[in-house]
Structures are given as C-alpha cells and as structure tokens.
Coordinates of C-alpha atoms in Angstrom, one line a residue:
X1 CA 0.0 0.0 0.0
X2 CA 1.7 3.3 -1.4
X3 CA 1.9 5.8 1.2
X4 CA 2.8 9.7 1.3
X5 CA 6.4 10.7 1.5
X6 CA 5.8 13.8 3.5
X7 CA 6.2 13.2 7.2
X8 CA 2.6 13.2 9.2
X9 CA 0.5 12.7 6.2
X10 CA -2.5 10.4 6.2
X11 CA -2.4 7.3 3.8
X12 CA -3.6 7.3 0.1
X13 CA -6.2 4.7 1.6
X14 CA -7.6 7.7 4.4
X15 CA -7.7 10.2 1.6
X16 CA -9.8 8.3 0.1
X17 CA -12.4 6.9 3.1
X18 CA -12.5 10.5 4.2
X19 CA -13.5 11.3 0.7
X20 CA -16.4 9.1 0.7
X21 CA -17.4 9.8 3.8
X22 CA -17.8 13.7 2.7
X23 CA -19.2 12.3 -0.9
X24 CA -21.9 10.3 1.3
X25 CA -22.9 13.3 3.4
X26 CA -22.8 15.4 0.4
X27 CA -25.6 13.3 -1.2
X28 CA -27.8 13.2 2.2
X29 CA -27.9 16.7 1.9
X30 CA -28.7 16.3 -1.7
X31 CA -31.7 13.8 -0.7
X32 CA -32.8 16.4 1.8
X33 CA -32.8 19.4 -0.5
X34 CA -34.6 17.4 -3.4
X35 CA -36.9 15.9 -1.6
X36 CA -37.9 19.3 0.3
X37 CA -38.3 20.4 -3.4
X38 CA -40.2 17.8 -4.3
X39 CA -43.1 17.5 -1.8
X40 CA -42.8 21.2 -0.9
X41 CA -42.1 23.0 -4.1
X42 CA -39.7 25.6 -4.9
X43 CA -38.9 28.7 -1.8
X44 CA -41.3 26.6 0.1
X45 CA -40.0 27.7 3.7
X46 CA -40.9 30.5 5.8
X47 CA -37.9 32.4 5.5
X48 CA -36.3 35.6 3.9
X49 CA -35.7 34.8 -0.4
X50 CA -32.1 35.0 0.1
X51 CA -32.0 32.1 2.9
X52 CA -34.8 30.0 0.8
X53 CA -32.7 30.3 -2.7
X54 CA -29.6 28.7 -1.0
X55 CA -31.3 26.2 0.6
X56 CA -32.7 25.4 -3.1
X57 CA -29.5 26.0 -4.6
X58 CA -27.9 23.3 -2.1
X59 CA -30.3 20.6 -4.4
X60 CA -27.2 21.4 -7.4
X61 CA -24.3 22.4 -4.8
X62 CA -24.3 19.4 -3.3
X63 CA -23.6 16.6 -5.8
X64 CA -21.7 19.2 -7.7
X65 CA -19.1 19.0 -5.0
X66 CA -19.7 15.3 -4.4
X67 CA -18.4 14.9 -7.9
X68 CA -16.0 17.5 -7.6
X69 CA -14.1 15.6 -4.8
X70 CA -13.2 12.7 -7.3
X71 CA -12.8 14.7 -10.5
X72 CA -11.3 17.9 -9.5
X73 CA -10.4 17.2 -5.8
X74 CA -9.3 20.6 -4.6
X75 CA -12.2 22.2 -6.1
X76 CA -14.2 20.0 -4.8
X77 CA -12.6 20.2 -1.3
X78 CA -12.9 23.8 -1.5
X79 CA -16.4 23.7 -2.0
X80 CA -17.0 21.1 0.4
X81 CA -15.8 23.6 3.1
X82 CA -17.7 26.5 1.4
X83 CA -20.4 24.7 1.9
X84 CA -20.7 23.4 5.2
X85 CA -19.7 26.9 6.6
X86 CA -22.2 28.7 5.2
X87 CA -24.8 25.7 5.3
X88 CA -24.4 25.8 9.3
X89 CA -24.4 29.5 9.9
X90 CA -27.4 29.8 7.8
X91 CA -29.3 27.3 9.5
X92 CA -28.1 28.7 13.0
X93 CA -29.4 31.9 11.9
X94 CA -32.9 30.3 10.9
X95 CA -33.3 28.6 14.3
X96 CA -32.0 31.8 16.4
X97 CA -34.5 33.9 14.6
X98 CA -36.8 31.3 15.4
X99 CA -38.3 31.2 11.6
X100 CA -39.4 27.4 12.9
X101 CA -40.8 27.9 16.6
X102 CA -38.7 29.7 19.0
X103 CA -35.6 28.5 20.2
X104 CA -35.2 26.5 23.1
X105 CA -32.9 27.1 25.6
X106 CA -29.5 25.0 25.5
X107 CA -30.9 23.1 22.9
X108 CA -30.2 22.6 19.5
X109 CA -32.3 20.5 16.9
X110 CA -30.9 17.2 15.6
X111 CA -30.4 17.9 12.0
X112 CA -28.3 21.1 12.9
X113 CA -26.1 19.0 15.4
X114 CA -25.7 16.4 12.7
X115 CA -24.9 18.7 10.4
X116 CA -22.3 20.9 12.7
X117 CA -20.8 17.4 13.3
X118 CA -20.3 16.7 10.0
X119 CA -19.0 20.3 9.5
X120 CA -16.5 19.9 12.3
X121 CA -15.1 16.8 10.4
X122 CA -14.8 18.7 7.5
X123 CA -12.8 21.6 9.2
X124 CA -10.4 19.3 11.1
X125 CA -9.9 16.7 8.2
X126 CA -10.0 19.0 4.8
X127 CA -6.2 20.3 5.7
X128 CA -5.0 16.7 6.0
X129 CA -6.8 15.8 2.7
X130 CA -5.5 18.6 1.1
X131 CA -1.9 17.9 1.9
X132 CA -2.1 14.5 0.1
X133 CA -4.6 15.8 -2.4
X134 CA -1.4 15.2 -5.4
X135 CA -0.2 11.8 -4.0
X136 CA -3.9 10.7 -4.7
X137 CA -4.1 12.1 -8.2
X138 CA -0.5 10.4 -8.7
X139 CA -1.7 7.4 -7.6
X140 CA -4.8 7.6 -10.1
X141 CA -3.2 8.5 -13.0

C-alpha cells in the first residue's frame, strides 16, 4: 500500500475513506434538498428569499461538490468547506431567529447537530486531505 512521502501525512487509503465519507454526506444533503423540493415545491419555507434560494441552490451544490471531490479534488474540497460553513451559519441563523418555533434554551435541533458534526469533520480533516490531495491524483493517474 503506497503511502505519502511527507512526514505526518495520512495514507492514500484515508484520503480516500475521508472522501467518501464527505461524498456520502454530500448526497444526504442532496436527498434532503430534493426531496424538500419535491413535496414542498420551490422557496417553500418561511424564510427571507435569500436564505430559501440557498437552501434550493444546495439541491445542485451538493452533488456538484460530491463529484468535484473525485474529479477535480481541490475544487471539490474547496467547495465542500464552502459549503458546510455557510450551510451551518445559515441554518443557526434560521433557528435563532426562530423562523421554525422559538428557540429553546441549550438546545439545538438534531439535524443542525448532525450537520455541525459533519461540518466539524470537514474543518479538522479538509487540511489533511489537502496535503495529500497530489499523491492521490498520482496514484490515479
């Protein structure tokens, strides 16, 4: 099993499991977003027409950068991160301002943890991913 010559890199092998783990939670998002299009139409939500366009836009983004990770991985690392940082302030924003029900005190809805978990595994592994970003496309070619 090739490995990367720079000293604390992570394995071609982790590249590419932390790779599909981002491409998997790329495409539950993607579900999510299409299937709030589909049974609820398009700017369904009770929200302001910037916040319900993104969240529609997220329905391409997603799987774009799901793609992007495999094709063009730094572009689609880069979006990835894009993503998830301003997916997760957004939807803080929405529950804070309560668009849904007003917030309750230390506590945060499911989806939002899941999705600020996710996000925190982005931020801590995208550097390391990055790093070996060339060794995979080496590997590939």
């Amino acid at each position: 099993m090739p490995t990367s010559p720079v000293a604390g890199a992570v394995s071609l092998k982790t590249v590419r499991i932390i790779l599909l783990v981002y491409t998997i939670c790329l495409l539950v998002g993607t579900y999510t977003h299409a299937r709030g299009l589909v049974h609820k139409g398009f700017l369904a939500y009770p929200v302001p027409l910037a916040i319900g366009l993104y969240w529609d836009a997220l329905t391409v983004l997603d799987p774009l950068a799901a793609v992007l990770l495999w094709w063009r991985p730094k572009a689609g690392l880069w979006l990835t991160l894009a993503i998830m940082v301003s997916d997760i302030s957004v939807n803080t924003a929405v529950y804070l301002a309560g668009y849904f029900g007003p917030p309750v005190p230390h506590m945060v809805p499911l989806t939002l943890f899941d999705q600020a978990l996710f996000g925190l595994f982005v931020l801590v592994t995208a550097p390391l991913v990055y790093k070996d970003l060339p060794l995979m496309n080496d590997q590939t070619a």
